[in-house]
Short mmCIF file of C-alpha atoms in Angstrom, two decimals:
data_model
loop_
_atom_site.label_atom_id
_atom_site.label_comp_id
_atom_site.label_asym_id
_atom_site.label_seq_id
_atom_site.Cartn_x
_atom_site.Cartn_y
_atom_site.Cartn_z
CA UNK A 28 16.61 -1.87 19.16
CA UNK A 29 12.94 -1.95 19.26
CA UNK A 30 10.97 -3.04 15.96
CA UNK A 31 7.18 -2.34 15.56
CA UNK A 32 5.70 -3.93 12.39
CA UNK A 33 2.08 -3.70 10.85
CA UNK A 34 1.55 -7.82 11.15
CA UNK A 35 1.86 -7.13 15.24
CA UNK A 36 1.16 -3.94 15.69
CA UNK A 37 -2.41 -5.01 15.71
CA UNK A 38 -3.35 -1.04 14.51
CA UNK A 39 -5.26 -0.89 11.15
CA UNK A 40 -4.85 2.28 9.82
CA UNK A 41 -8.21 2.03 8.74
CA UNK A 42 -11.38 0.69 10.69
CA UNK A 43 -14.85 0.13 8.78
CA UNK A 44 -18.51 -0.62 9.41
CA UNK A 45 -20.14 -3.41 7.81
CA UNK A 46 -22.37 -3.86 5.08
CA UNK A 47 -25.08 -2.40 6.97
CA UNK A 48 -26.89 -6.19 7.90
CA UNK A 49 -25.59 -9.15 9.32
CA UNK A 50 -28.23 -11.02 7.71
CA UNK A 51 -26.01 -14.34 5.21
CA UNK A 52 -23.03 -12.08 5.87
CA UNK A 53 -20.26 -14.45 7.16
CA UNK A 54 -16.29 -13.17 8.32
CA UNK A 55 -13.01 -14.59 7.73
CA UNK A 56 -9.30 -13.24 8.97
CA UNK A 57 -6.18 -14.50 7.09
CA UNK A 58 -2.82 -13.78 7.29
CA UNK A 59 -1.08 -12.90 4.09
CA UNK A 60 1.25 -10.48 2.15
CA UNK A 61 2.68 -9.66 5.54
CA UNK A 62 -1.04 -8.45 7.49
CA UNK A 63 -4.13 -10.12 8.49
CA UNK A 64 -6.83 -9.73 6.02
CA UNK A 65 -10.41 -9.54 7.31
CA UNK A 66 -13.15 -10.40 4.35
CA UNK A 67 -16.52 -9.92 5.05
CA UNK A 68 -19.29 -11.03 2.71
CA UNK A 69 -21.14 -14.12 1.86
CA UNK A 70 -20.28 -16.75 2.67
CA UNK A 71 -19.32 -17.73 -1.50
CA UNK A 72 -17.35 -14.18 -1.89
CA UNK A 73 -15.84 -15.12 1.80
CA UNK A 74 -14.55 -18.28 -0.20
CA UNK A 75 -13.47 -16.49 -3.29
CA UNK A 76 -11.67 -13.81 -1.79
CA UNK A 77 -9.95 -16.04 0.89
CA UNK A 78 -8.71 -18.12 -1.96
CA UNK A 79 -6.98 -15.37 -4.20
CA UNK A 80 -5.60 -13.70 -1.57
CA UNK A 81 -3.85 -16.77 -0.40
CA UNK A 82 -2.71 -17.72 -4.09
CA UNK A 83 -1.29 -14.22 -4.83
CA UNK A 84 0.41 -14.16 -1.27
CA UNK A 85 2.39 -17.73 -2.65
CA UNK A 86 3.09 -15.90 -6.01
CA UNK A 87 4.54 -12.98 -4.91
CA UNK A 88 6.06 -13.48 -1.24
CA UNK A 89 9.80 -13.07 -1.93
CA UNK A 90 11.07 -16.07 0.17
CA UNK A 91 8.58 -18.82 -1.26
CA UNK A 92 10.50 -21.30 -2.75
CA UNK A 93 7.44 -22.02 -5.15
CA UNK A 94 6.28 -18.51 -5.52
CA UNK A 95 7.50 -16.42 -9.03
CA UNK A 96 8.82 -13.38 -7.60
CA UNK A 97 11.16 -16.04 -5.60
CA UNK A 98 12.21 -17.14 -8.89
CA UNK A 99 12.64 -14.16 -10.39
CA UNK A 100 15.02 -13.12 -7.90
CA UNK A 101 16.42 -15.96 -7.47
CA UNK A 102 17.17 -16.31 -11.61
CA UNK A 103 15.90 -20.01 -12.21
CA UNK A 104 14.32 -19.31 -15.28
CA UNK A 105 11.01 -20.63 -14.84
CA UNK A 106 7.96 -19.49 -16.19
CA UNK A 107 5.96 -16.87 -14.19
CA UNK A 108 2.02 -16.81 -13.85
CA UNK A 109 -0.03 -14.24 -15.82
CA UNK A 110 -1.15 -12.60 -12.89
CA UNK A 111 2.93 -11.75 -11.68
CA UNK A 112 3.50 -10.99 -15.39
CA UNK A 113 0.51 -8.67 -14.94
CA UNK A 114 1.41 -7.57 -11.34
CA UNK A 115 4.93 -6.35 -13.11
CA UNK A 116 3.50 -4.95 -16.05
CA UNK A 117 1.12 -2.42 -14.10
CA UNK A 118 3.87 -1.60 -11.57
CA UNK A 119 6.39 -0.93 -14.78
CA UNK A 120 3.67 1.27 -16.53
CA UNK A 121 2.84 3.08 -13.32
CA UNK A 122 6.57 4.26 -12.73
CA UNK A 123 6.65 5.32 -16.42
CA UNK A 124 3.65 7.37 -15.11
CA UNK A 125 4.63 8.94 -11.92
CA UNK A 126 8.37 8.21 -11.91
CA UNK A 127 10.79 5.67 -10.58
CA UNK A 128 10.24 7.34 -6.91
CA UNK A 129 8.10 3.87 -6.02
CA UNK A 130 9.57 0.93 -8.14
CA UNK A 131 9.39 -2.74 -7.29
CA UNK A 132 13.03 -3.36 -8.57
CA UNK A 133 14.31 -1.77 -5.47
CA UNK A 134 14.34 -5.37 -3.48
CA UNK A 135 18.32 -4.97 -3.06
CA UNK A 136 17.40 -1.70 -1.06
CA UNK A 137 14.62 -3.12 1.47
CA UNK A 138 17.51 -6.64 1.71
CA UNK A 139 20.13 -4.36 3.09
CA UNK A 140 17.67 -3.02 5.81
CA UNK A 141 16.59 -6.36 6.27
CA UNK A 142 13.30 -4.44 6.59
CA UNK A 143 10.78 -7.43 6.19
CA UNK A 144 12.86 -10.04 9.09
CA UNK A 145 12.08 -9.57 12.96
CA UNK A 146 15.91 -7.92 12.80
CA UNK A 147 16.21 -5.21 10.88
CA UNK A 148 18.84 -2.91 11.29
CA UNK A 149 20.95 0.05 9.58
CA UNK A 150 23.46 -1.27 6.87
CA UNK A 151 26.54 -0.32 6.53
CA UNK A 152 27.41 2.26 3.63
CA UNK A 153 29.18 -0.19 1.60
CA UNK A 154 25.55 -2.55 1.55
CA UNK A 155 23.81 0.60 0.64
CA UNK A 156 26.00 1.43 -2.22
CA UNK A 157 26.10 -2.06 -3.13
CA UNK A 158 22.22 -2.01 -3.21
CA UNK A 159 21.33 0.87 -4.68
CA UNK A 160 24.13 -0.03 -7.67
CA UNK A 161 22.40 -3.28 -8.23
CA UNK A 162 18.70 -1.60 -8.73
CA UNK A 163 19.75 0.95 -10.85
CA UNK A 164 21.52 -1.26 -13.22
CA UNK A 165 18.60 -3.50 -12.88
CA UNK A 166 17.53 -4.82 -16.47
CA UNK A 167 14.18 -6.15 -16.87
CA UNK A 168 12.77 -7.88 -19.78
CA UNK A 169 8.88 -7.76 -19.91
CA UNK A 170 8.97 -9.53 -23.01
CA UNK A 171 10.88 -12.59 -21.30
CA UNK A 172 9.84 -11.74 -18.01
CA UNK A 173 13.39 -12.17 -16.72
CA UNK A 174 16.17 -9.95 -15.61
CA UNK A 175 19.45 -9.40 -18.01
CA UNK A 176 21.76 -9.68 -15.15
CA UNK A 177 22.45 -10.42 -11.77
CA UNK A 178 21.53 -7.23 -10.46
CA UNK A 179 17.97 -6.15 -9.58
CA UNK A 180 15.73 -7.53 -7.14
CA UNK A 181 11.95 -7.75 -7.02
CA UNK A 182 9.65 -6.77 -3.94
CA UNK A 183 5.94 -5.99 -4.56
CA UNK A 184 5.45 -4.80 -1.68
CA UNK A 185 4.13 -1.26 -2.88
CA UNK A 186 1.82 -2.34 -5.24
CA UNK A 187 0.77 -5.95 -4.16
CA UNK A 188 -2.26 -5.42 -2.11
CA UNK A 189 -3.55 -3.09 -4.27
CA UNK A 190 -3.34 -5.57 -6.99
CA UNK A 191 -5.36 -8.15 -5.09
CA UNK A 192 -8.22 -6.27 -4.61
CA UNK A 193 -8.55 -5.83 -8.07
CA UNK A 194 -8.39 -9.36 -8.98
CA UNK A 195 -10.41 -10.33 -6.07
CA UNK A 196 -13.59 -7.35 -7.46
CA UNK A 197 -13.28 -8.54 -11.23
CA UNK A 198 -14.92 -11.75 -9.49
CA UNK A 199 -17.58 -10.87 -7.18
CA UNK A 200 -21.12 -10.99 -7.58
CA UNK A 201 -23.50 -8.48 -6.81
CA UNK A 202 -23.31 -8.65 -3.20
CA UNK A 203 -21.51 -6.23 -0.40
CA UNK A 204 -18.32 -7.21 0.20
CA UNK A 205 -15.62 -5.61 2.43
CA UNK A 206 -12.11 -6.85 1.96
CA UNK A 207 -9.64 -5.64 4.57
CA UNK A 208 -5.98 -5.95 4.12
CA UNK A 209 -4.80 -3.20 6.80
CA UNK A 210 -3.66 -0.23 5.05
CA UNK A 211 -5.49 -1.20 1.83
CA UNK A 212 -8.99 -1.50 1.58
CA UNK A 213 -11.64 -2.91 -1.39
CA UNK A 214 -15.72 -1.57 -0.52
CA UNK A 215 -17.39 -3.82 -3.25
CA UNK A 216 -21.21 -3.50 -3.83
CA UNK A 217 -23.85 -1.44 -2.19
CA UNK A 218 -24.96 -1.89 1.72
CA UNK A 219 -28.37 -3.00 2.45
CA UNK A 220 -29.91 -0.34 3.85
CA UNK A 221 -28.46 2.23 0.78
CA UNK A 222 -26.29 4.02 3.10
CA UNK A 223 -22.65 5.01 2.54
CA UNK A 224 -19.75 2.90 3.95
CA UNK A 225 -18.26 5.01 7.10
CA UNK A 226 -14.20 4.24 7.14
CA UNK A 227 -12.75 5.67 10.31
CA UNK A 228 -8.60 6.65 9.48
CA UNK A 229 -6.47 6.33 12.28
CA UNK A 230 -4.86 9.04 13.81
CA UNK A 231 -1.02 8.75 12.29
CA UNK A 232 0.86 9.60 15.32
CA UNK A 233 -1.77 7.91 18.21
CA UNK A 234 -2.93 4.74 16.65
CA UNK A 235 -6.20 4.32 19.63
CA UNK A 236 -7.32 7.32 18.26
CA UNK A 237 -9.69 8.30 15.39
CA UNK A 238 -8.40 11.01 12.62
CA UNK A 239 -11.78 11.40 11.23
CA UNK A 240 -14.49 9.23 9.13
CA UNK A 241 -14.75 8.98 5.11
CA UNK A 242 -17.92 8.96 3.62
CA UNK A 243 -17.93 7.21 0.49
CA UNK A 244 -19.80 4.70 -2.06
CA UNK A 245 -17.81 1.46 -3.17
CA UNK A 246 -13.97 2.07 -3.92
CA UNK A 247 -10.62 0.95 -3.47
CA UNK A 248 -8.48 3.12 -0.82
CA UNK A 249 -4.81 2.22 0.41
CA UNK A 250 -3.00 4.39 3.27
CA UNK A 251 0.77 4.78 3.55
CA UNK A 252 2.53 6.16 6.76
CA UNK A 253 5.55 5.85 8.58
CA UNK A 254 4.21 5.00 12.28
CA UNK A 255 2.90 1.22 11.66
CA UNK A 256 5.86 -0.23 10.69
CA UNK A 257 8.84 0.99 12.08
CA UNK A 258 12.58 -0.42 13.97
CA UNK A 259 14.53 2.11 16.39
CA UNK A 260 18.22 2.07 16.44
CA UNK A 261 20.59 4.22 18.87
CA UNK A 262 17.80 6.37 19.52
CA UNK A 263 16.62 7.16 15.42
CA UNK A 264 12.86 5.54 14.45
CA UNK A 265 13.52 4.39 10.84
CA UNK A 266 10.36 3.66 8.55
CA UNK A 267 9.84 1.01 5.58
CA UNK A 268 9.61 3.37 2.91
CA UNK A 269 12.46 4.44 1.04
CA UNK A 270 13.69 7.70 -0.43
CA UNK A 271 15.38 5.56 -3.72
CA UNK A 272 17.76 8.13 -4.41
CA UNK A 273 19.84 7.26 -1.44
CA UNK A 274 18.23 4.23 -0.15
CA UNK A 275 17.28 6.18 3.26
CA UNK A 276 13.86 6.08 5.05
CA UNK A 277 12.43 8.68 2.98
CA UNK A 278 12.50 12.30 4.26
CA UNK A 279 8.60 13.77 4.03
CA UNK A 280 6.66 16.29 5.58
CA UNK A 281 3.34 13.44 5.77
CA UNK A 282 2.88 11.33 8.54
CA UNK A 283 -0.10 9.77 6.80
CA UNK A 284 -1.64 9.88 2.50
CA UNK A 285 -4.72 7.85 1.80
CA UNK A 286 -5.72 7.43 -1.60
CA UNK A 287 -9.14 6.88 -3.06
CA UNK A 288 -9.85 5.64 -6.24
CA UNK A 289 -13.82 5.10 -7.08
CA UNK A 290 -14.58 0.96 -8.62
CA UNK A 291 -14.88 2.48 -12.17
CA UNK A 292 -11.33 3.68 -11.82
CA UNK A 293 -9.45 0.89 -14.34
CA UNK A 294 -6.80 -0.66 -11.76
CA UNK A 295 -7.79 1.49 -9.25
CA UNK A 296 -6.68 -1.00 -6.52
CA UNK A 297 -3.28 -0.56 -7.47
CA UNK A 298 -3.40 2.51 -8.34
CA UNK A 299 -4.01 3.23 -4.67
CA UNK A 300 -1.35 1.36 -3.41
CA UNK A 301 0.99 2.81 -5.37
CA UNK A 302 0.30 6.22 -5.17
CA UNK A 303 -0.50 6.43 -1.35
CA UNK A 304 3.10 5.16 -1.62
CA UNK A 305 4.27 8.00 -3.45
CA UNK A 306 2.55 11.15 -2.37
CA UNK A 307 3.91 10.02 1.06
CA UNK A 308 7.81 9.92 -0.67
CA UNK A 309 6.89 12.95 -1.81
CA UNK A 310 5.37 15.29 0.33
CA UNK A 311 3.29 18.57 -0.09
CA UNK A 312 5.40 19.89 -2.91
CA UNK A 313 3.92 17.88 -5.01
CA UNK A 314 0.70 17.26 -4.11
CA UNK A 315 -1.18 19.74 -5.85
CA UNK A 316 -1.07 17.84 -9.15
CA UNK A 317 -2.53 14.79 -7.59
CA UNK A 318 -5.04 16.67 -6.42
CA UNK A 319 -5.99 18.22 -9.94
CA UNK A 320 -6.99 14.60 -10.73
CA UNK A 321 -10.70 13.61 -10.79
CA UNK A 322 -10.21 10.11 -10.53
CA UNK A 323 -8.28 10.53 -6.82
CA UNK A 324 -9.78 11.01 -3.29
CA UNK A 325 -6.87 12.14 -1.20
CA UNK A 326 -6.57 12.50 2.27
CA UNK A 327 -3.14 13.78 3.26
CA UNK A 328 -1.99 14.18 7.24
CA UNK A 329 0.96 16.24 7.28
CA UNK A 330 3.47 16.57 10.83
CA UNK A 331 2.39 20.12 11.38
CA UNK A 332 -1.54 18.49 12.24
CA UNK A 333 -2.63 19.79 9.15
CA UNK A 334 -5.29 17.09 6.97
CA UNK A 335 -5.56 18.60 3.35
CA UNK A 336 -8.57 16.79 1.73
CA UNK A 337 -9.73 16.79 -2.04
CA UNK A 338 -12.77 18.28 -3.07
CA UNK A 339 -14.21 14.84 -4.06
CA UNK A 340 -14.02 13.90 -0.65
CA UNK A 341 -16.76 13.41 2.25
CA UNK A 342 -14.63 13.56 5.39
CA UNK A 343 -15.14 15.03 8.77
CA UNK A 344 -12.61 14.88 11.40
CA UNK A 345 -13.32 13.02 14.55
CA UNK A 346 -14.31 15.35 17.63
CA UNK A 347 -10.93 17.20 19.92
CA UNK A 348 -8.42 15.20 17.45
CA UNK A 349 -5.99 18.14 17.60
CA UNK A 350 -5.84 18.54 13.64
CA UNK A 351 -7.29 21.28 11.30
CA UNK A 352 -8.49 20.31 8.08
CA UNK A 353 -8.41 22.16 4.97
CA UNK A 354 -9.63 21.32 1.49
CA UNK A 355 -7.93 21.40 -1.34
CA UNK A 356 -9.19 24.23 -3.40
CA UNK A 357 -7.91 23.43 -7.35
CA UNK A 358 -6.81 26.26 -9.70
#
């Protein structure tokens, strides 16, 4: 078996340029929610951001002890913070949006793949069945922020980044700020010299090379693929994300979806997260009606080398990359 995850891949699927001076900008790397998050800033929005991240990575990590989504699962009863009651609220909302395709009660699905340990490996049909049983039984309670029952399971996984960096930009100043969290992303303020902040996407099946560079003023964007985090088994790659009508690696015609969403965009962190999630599940069926919506930037890779862009979007693709791009031309 051979397992490549995105905490040691060292790949970001997304590279950026600074704030466009160095000048009282200071840099910190932290590991949390599963990647290393760079933060870039000064030195007080460093601080700030450093510190939330690190809180929300306790609240929601699955196997912290002192963390709510730990006792959630776990059923001890105890009160949750406001920002996991929020966290689940959102994520609940967002499925009654877009549909159950991406829904953080699926935590029985990821256990059976035993996708987030160094050893993660095919279950057996029975654990499937068992699994996906459990999450669509699942009962949640918003009102008592508890499940019913025994069966459902909570991982944020899909949404939790995305959620960050919109706690983390209700709180900062005025300043640039770049917030780095591997495959999502918060650009916060304005750079120095008035320029646009350049984002370089990786290529989705050569992770050295650049797909092309974004153009864009401050925004959230989060990018969901199959080829950062990924075990082989007998031959057969299978990826993190989950088709939840069968509880297989889901079946899509993407090997890459980034998702834009500009700073006046309410949520838009999360919004990002979760929908790079599910355009990827997907696939090109259904993209056009994502990108009929103003309030997206899409960038969508699919495995025939083909990069369908929104018209909102200011991307060029890097020199001899091998892919044709095509923008999306709405009805």
């Amino acid at each position: 078996m051979r397992i490549r995850s995105l905490a040691s891949a060292a790949i970001c699927c997304i590279i950026l340029t600074g704030c466009g001076s160095d000048d009282a900008q200071t840099q910190r790397t932290v590991f949390v929610m599963d990647t290393a998050a760079s933060v870039k800033g000064t030195a007080s929005d460093v601080e700030l951001a450093v510190d939330t991240l690190t809180y929300l990575s306790g609240l929601f990590d699955r196997y912290d002890r002192k963390g709510d989504v730990y006792s959630l699962n776990n059923r001890l009863g105890a009160a949750v913070s406001d920002y996991t009651a929020e966290l689940i609220e959102q994520s609940v909302r967002l499925s009654g949006i877009y549909g159950e395709n991406v829904s953080i009660f699926a935590g029985d699905v990821t256990d059976a793949w035993n996708i987030s340990s160094d050893e993660p490996a095919v279950p057996s049909e029975e654990m499937l069945s068992d699994a996906l049983k459990s999450f669509r039984n699942a009962s949640f309670s918003l009102d008592a922020m508890s499940f019913a029952d025994e069966n459902g399971s909570i991982d944020v996984g899909s949404v939790a980044k995305g959620y960050a960096l919109d706690k983390i930009a209700e709180q900062l100043g005025g300043e640039c700020c770049i917030v780095s969290m591997t495959s999502s992303v918060l650009l916060y303020g304005k750079k120095s010299n008035g320029g646009k902040f350049l984002v370089s996407i990786r290529d989705p099946e050569d992770g050295e090379r650049s797909l092309g560079t974004l153009y864009t003023d401050e925004c959230f964007l989060s990018t969901s693929g199959g080829s950062e985090r990924f075990f082989e088994s007998d031959g057969k790659r299978y990826i993190h994300i989950f088709d939840l009508s069968n509880g297989m690696p889901c079946k899509t015609d993407f090997t890459s979806v980034t998702v834009i969403c500009g700073r006046d965009t309410e949520a838009g962190g999360i919004l990002s997260d979760f929908l790079s999630t599910l355009i990827f599940i997907e696939g090109t069926d259904s993209l056009g009606k994502f990108m009929q919506d103003p309030q997206l930037g899409i960038i969508a890779v699919t495995d025939t080398n083909m990069v369908y862009i929104s018209e909102n979007v200011d991307f060029s693709l890097a020199e001899d990359c091998g892919y044709k791009l095509e923008v999306w031309k709405n009805e």
